[in-house]
CSV table of C-alpha atoms and ligand atoms in Angstrom, one decimal:
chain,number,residue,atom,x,y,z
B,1,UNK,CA,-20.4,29.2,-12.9
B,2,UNK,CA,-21.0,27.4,-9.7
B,3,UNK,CA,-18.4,24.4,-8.4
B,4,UNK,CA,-19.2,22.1,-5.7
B,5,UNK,CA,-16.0,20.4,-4.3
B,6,UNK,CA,-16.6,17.0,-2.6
B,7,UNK,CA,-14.4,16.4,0.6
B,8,UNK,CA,-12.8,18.2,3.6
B,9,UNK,CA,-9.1,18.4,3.6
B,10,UNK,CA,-5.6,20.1,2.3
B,11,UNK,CA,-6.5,18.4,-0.9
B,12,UNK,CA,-10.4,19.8,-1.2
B,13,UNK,CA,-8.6,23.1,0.4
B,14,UNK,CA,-6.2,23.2,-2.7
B,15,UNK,CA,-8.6,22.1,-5.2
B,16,UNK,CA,-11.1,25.0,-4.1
B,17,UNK,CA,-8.4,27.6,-4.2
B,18,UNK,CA,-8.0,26.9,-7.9
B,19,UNK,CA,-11.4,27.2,-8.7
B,20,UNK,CA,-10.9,30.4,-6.8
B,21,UNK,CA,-8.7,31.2,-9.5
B,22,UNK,CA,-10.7,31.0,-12.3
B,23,UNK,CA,-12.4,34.1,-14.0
B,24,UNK,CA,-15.4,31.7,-14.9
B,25,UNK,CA,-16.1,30.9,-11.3
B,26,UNK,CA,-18.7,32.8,-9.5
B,27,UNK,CA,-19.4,30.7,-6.3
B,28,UNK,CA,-18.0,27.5,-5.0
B,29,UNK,CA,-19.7,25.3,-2.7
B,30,UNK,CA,-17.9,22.6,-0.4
B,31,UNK,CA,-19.5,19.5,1.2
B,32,UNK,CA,-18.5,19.0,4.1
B,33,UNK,CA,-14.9,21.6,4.0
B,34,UNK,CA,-13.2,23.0,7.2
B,35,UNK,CA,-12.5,26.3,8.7
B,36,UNK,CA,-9.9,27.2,5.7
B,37,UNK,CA,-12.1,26.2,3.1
B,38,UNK,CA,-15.1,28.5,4.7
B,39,UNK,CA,-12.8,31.3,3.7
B,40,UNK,CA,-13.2,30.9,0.3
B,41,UNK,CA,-16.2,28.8,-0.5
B,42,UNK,CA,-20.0,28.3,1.3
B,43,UNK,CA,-19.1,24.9,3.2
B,44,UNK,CA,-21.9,22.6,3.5
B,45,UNK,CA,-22.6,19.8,6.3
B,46,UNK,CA,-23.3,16.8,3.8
B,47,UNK,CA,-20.3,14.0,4.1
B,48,UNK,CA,-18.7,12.7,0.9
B,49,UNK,CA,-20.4,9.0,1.2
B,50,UNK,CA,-24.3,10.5,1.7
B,51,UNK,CA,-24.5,10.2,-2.2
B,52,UNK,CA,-27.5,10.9,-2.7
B,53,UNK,CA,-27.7,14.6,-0.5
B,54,UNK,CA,-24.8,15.2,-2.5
B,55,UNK,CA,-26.7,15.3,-6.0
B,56,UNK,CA,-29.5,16.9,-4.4
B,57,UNK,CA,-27.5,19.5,-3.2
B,58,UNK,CA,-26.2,19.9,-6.8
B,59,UNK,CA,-29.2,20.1,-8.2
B,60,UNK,CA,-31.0,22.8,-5.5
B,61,UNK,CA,-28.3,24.8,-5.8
B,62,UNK,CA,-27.6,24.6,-9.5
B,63,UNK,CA,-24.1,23.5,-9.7
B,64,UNK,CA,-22.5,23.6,-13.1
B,65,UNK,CA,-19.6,21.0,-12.3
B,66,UNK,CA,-18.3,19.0,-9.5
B,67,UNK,CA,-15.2,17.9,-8.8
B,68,UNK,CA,-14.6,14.7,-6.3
B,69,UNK,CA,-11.3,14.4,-4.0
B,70,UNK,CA,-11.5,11.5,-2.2
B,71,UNK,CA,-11.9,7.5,-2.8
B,72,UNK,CA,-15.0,7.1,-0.8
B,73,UNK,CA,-17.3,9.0,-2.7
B,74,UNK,CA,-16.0,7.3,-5.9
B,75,UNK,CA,-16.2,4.0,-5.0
B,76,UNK,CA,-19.6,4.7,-3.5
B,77,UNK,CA,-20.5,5.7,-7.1
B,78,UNK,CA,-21.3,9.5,-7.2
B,79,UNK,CA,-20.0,10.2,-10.3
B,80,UNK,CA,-22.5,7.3,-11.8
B,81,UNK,CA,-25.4,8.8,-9.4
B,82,UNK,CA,-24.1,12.6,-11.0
B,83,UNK,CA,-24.2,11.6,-14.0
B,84,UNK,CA,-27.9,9.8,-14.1
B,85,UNK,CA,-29.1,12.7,-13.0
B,86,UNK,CA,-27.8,14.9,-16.3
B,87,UNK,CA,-25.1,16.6,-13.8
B,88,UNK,CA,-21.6,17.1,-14.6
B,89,UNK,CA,-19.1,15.7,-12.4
B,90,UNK,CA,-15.0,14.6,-13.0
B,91,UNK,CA,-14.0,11.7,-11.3
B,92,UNK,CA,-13.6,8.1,-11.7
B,93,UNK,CA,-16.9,5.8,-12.1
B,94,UNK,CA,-17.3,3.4,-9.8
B,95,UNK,CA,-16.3,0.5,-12.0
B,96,UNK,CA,-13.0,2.4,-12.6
B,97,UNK,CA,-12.9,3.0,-8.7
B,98,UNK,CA,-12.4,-0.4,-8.5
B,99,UNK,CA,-8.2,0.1,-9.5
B,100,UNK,CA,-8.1,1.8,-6.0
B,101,UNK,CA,-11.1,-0.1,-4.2
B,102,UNK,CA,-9.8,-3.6,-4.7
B,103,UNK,CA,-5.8,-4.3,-4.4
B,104,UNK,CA,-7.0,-7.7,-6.0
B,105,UNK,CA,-8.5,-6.2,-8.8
B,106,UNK,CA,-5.9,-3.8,-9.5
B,107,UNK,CA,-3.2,-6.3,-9.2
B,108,UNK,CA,-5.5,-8.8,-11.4
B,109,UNK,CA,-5.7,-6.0,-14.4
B,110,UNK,CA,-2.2,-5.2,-14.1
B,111,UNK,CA,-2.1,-9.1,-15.0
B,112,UNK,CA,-4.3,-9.4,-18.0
B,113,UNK,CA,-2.5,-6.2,-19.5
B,114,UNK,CA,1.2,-7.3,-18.7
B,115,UNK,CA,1.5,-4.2,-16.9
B,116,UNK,CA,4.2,-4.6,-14.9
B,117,UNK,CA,4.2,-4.9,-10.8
B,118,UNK,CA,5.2,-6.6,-8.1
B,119,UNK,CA,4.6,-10.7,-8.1
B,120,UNK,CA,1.9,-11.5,-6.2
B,121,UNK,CA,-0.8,-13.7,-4.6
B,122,UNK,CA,-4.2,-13.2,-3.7
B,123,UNK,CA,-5.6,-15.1,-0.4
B,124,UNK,CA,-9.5,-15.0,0.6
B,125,UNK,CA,-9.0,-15.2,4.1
B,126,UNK,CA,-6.1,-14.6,7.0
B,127,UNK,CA,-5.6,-18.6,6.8
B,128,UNK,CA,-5.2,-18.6,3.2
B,129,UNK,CA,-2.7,-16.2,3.2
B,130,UNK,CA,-1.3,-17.6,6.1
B,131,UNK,CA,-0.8,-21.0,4.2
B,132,UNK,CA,0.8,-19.5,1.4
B,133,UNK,CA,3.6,-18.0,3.3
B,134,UNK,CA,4.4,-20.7,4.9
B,135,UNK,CA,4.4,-23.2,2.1
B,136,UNK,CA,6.7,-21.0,0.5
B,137,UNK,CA,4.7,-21.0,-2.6
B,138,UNK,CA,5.6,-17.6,-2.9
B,139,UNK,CA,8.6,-16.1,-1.3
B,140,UNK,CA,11.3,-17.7,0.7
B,141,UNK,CA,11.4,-17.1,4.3
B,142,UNK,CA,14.2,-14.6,4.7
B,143,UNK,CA,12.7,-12.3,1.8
B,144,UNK,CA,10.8,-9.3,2.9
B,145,UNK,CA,6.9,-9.3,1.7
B,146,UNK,CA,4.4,-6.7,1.3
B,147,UNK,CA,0.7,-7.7,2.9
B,148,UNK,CA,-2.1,-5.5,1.7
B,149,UNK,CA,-5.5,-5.4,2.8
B,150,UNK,CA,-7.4,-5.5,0.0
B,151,UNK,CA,-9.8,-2.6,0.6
B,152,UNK,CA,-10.0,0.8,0.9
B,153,UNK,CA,-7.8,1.4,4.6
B,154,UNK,CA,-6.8,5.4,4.4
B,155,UNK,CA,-3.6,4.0,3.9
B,156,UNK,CA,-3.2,1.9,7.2
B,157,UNK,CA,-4.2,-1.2,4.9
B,158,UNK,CA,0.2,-1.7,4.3
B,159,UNK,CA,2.6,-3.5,5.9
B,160,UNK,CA,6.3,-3.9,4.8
B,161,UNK,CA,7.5,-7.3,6.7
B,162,UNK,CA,10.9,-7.9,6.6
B,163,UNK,CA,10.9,-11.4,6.8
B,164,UNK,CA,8.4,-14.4,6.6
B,165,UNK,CA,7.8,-14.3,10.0
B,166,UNK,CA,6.7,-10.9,10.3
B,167,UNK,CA,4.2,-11.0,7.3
B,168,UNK,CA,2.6,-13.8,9.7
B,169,UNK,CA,3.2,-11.3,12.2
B,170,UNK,CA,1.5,-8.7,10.4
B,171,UNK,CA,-1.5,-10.5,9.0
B,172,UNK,CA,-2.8,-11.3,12.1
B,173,UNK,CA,-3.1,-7.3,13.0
B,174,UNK,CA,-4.1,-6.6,9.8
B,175,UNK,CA,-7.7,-6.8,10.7
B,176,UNK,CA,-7.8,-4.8,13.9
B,177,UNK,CA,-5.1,-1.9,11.9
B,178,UNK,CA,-7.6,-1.7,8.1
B,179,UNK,CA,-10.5,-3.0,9.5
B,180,UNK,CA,-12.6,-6.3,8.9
B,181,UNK,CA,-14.0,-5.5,5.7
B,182,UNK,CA,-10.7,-4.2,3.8
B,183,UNK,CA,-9.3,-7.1,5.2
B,184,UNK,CA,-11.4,-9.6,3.9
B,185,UNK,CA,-9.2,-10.5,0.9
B,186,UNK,CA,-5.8,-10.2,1.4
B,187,UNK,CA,-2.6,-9.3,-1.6
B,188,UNK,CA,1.2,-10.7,-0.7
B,189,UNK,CA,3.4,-8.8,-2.9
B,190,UNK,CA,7.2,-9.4,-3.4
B,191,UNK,CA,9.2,-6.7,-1.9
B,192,UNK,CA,10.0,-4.3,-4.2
B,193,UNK,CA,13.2,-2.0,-3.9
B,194,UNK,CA,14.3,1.2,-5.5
B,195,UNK,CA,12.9,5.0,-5.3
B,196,UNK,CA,9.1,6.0,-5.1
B,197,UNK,CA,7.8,8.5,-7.4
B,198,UNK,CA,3.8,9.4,-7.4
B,199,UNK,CA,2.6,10.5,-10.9
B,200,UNK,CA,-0.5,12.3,-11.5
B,201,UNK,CA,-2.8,12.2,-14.8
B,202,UNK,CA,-5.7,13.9,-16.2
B,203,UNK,CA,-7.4,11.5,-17.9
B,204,UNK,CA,-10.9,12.5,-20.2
B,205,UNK,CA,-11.1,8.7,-21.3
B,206,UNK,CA,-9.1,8.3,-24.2
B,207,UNK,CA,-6.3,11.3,-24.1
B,208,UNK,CA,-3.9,11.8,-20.6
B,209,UNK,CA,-2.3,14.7,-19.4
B,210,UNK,CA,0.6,14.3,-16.7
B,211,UNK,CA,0.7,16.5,-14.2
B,212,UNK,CA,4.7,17.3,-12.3
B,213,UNK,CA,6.2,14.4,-10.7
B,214,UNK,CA,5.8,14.2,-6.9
B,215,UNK,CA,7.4,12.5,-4.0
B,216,UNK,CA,5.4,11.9,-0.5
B,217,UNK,CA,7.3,11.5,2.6
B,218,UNK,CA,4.5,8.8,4.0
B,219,UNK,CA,6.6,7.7,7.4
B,220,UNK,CA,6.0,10.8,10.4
B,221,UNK,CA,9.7,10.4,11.4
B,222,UNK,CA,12.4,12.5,10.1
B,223,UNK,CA,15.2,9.9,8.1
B,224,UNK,CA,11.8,7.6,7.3
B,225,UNK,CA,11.3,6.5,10.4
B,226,UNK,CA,8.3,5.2,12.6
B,227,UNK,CA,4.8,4.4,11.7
B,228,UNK,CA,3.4,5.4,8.1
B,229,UNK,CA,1.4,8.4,7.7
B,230,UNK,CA,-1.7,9.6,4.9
B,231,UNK,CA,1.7,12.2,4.0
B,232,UNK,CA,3.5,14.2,5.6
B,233,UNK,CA,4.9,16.4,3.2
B,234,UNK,CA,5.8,16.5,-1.1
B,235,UNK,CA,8.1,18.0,-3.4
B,236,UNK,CA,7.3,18.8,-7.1
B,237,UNK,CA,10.2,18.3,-9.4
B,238,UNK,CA,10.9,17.4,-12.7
B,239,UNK,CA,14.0,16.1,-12.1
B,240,UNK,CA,12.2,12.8,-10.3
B,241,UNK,CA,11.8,11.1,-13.9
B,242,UNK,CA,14.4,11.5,-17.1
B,243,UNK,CA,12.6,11.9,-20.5
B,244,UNK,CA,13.9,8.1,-21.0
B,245,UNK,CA,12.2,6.8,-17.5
B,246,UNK,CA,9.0,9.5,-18.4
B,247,UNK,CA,8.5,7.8,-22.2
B,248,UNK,CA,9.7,3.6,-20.7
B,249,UNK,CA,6.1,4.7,-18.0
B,250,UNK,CA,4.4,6.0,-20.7
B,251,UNK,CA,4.4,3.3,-23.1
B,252,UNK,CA,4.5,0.1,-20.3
B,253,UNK,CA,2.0,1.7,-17.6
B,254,UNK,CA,-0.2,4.8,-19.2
B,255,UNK,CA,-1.0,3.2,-22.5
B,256,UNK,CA,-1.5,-0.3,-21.3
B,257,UNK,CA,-3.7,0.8,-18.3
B,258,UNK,CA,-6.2,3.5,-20.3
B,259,UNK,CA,-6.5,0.9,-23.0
B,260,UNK,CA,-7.1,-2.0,-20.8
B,261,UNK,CA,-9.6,0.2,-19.5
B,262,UNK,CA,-11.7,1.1,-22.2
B,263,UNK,CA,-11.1,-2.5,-23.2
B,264,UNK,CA,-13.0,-3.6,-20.0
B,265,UNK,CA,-16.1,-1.1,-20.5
B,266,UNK,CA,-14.8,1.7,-18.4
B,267,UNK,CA,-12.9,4.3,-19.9
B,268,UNK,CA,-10.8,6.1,-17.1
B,269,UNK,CA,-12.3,9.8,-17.3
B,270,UNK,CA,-10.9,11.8,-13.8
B,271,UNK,CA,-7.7,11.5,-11.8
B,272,UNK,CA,-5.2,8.7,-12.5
B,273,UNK,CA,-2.5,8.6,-9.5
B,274,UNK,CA,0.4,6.1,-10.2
B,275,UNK,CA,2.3,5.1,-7.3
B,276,UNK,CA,5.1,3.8,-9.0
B,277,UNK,CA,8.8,2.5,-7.5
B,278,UNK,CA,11.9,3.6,-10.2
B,279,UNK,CA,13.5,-1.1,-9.6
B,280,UNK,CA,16.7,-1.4,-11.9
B,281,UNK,CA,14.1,-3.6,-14.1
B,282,UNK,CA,12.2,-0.4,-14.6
B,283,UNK,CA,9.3,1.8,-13.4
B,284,UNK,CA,6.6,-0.8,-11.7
B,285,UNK,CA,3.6,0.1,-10.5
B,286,UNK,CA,3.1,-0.1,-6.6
B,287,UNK,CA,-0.7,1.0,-6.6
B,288,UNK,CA,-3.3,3.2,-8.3
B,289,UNK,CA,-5.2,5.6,-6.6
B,290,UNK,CA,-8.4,7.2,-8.6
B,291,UNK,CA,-8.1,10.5,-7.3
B,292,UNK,CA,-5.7,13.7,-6.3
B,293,UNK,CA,-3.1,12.8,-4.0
B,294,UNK,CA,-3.2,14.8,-0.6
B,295,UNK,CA,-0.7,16.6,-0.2
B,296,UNK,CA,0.6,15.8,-3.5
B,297,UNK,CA,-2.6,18.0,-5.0
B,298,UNK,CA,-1.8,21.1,-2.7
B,299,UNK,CA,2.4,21.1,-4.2
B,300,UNK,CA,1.0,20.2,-7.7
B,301,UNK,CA,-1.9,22.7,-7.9
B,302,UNK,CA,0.1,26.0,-6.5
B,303,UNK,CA,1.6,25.5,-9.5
B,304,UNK,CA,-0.9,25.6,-12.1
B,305,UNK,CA,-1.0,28.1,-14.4
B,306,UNK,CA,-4.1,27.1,-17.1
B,307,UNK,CA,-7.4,27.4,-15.9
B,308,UNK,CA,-8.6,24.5,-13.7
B,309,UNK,CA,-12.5,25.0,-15.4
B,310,UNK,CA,-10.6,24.4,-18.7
B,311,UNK,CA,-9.3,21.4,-18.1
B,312,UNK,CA,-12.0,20.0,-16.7
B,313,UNK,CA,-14.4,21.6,-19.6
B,314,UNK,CA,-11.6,19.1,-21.7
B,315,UNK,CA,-11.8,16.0,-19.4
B,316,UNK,CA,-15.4,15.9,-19.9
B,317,UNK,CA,-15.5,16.6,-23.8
B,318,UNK,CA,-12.5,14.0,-24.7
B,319,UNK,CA,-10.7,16.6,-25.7
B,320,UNK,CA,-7.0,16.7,-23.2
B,321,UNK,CA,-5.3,16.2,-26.4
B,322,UNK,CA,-6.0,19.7,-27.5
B,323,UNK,CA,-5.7,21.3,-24.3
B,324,UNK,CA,-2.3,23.0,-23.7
B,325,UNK,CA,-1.6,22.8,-19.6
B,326,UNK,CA,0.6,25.4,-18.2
B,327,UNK,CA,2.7,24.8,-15.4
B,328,UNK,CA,5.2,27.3,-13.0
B,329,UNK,CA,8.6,26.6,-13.9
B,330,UNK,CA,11.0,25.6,-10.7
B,331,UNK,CA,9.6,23.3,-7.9
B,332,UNK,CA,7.4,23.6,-4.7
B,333,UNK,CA,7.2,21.8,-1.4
B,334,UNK,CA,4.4,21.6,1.0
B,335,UNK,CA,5.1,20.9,4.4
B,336,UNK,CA,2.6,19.0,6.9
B,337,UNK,CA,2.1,20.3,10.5
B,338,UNK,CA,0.5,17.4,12.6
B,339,UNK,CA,-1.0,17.8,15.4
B,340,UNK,CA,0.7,15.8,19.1
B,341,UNK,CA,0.4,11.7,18.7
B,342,UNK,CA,-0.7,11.7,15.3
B,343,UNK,CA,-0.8,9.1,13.3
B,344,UNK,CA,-2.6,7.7,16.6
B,345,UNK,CA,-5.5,9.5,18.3
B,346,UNK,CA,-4.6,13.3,17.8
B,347,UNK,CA,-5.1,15.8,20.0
B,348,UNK,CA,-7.4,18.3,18.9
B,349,UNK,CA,-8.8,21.6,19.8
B,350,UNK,CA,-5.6,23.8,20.2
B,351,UNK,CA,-5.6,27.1,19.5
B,352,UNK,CA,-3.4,27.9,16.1
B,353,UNK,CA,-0.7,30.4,16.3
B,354,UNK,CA,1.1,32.6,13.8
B,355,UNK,CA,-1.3,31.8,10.7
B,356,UNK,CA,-1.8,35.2,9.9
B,357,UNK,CA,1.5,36.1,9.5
B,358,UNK,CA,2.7,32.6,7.9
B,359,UNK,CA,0.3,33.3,5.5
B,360,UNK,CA,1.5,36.7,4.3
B,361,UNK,CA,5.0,35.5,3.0
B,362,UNK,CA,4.9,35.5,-0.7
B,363,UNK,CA,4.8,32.4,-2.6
B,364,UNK,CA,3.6,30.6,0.4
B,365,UNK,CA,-0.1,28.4,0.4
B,366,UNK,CA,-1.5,27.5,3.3
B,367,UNK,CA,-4.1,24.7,3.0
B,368,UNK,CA,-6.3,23.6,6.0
B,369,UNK,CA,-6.8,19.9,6.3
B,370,UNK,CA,-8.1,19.6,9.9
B,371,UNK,CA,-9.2,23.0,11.4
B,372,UNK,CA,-12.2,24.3,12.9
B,373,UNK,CA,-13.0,27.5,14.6
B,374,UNK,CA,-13.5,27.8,18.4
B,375,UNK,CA,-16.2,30.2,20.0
B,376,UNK,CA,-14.5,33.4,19.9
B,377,UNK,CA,-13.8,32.5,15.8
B,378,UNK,CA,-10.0,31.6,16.7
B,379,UNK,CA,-8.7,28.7,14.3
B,380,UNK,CA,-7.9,25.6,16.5
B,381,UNK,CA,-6.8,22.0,15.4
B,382,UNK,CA,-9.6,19.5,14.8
B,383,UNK,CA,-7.9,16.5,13.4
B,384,UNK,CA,-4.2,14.6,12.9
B,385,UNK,CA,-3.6,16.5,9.8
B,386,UNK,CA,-3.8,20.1,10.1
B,387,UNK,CA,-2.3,22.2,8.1
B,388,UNK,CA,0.1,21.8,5.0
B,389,UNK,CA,2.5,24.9,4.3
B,390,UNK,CA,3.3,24.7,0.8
B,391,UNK,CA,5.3,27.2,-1.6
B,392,UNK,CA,6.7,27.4,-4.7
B,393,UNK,CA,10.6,28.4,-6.0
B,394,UNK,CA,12.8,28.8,-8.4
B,395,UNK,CA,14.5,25.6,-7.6
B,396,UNK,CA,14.0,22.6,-5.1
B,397,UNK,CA,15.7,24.7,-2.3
B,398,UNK,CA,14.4,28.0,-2.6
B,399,UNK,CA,11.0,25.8,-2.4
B,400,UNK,CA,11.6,24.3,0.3
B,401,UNK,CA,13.2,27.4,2.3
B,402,UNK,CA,9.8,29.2,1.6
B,403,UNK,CA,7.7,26.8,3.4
B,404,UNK,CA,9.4,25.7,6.0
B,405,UNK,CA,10.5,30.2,7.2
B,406,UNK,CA,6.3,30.1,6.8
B,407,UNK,CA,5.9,26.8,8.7
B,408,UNK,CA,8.2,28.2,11.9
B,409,UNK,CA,5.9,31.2,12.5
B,410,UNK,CA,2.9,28.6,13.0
B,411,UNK,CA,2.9,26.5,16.3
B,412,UNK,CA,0.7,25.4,19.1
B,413,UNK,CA,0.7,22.9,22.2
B,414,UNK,CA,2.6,19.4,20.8
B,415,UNK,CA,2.5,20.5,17.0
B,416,UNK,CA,4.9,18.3,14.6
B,417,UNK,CA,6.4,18.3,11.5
B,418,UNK,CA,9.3,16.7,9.6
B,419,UNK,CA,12.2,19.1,9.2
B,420,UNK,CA,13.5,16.9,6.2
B,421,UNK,CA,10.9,16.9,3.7
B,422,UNK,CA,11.9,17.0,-0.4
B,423,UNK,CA,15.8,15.8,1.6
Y,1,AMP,P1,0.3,1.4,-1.3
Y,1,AMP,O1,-0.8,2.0,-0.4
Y,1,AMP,O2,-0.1,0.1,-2.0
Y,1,AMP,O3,1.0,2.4,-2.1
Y,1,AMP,O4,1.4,1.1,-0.2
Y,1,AMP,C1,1.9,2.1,0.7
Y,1,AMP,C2,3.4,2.1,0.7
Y,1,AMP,O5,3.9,0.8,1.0
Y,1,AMP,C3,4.0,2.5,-0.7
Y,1,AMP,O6,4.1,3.8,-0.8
Y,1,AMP,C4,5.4,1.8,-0.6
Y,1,AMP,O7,6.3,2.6,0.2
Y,1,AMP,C5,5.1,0.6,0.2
Y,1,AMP,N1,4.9,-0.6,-0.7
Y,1,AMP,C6,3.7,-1.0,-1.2
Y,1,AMP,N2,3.9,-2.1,-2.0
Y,1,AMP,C7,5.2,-2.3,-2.0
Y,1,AMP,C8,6.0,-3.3,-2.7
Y,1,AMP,N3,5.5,-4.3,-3.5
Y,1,AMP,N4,7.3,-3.3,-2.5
Y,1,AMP,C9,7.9,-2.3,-1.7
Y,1,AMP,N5,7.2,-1.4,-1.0
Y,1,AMP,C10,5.8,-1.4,-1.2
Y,2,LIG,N1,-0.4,10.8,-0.3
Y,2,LIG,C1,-0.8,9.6,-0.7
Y,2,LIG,C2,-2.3,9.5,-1.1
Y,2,LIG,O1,-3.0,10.4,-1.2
Y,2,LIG,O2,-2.7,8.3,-1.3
């Protein structure tokens, strides 16, 4: 059969090299892709919100499923456009898009299904939320708050304040850091505290299927430190949730939140990422995303073991409940190298050493998120993102030691990575 991947980083990088995996997989196509992908798949130059060259290119080329990576093209609605046009597609609808589109709307459905979050208030406009800080109808003044944008940011739409002041502080950047539109609306959340744990579900609509527990190291200095990041590394390990804290999520945020879905007219059929902080009062949920982590996909999917087209052959028929998904026993890792001054303006267009070789170690993945290739076919950097090193182990350290001996063969001018990832 014929997949066409929708997107162009680590994430679309991993998700193709699955496919690659399959025995039923004759060709994959990938809109738009990088240099890594081009290895493995016919890369075409049609970005992920041009909707409607996206179906057309599924149709010319006869594409027997596609599979979505990132937010944009969901909230833009391809899988409703895919699916009008009689052409199979797994990802969220754009109706369920809205759990990742709108903060407000997430946060309002985690509401009216007592799924339990953070307290929070939702202001239509920098003075509104502005007013209720400082009328204290919400937190005191020395308490930290959280001050969302409530759109779709590439993860820039956060800020943690420590104080009262600060969340003033903050919301009067918030527009020039998410942009005018994300920040139209604005969420203040209560501070929550305890560990982050990012869980991953197929979902066909009715049945789920989790995938291994991640953690994402979001921050791009070692110990958590400095500005956040869209990841910069992720562990896999089972050890993240205890079968008690795996069953209290299932039955007070996975049950509540498919049901309230199909309750509201759109049954959740795709990816269901739970961004979820472990408080002493229980798991609560920080956000949703609609869609494969990056990098959480590239440390969950090296270690797949069932057939990707399978699981998406059960996504789409309602049947996850019958479908047994094999995983690799131990952990994984995958380690991001940056390129100089990312998260700000990266530079780009430096030659990439030592991939060959990195590449050859056994048990070690490496996924292209921003590469291109210069004149004389060399790989070079092209974005702040560029490559995540990821391997699997028996255990968390064995993991780890695998990708980051890969990791230090790869270098060029003012590369970076944290040396603490999965610590
Ligand atoms: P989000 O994009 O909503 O997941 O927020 C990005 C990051 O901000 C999360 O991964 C958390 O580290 C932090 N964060 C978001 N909401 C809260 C909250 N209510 N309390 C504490 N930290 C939060
Ligand atoms: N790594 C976090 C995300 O993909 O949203």
């Amino acid at each position: 059969m014929k997949i066409l991947v929708v997107g162009s980083g680590g994430r679309e990088h991993a998700i193709c090299s699955a496919f690659l995996k399959s025995s039923k997989v004759k060709e994959i196509f990938c809109a738009n892709g990088n240099a890594g992908i081009a290895a493995i798949a016919e890369t075409v130059d049609i970005r992920p919100d041009n909707i409607p060259a996206l179906a057309d290119l599924a149709e010319a080329k006869g594409i027997n499923l596609t599979f979505v990576g990132g937010e944009t093209s969901l909230a833009l609605g391809i899988v409703d456009e895919f699916e009008s046009r009689g052409l199979k597609i797994i990802g969220a609808s754009k109706a369920a898009a809205r759990l990742e589109a709108s903060k407000a709307f997430a946060k309002d459905f985690m509401a009216r299904h007592q799924i339990p979050t953070a307290a929070y208030v939702v202001a239509n406009s920098i003075e509104e939320a502005k007013a209720a800080l400082e009328h204290g109808r919400f937190v005191d003044e020395n308490s930290p708050v959280v001050v969302k944008a409530d759109g779709l940011a590439a993860g820039k739409g956060v800020v943690v304040a420590a104080t009262r002041a600060e969340a003033i502080d903050a919301l009067g950047e918030l527009e020039s850091i998410a942009g005018k539109e994300a920040s139209s609306r604005i969420v203040l959340e209560e501070c929550l505290i305890g560990r982050e744990v990012s869980l991953i579900l197929f979902c066909d609509g009715e049945n789920f299927a989790m995938m291994p527990p991640t953690r994402d190291h979001k921050r791009i200095g070692e110990g958590d430190t400095g500005p956040n990041t869209g990841g910069m590394g992720t562990i896999t390990d089972a050890a993240l949730l205890s079968a008690d804290q795996t069953a209290e999520i299932v039955e007070t945020v996975i049950k509540p939140t498919l049901n309230g879905c199909r309750e509201e007219g759109f049954p959740f059929r795709g990816i269901l990422f739970l961004g979820l902080m472990m408080t002493p009062n229980g798991p609560k949920v920080l956000e949703y995303n609609v869609r494969f982590g990056d990098p959480e996909t590239q440390s969950i999917l090296v270690r797949l073991e069932t057939d990707i087209v399978d699981i998406c052959e059960a996504m789409l028929s309602g049947t996850l409940d019958q479908t047994d998904i094999k995983w690799r026993s131990g952990n994984s890792a995958c380690v991001i190298l940056a390129a100089e001054n990312y998260p700000g303006r990266p530079r780009t267009g430096d030659g990439i050493n030592g991939l060959e070789s990195a590449g050859q170690h056994a048990d070690v993945s490496i996924f292209h998120a921003g590469t291109t290739k210069d004149d004389e076919g060399r790989f070079v950097t092209a974005g702040g993102r560029v490559l995540g090193v990821t391997a699997v182990g028996d255990d968390l350290d064995s993991a780890l030691k695998n990708a980051y001996e890969a990791a230090a063969e790869i270098s060029w001018p003012g590369m970076q990575y944290r040396r603490d990832i999965g610590k």
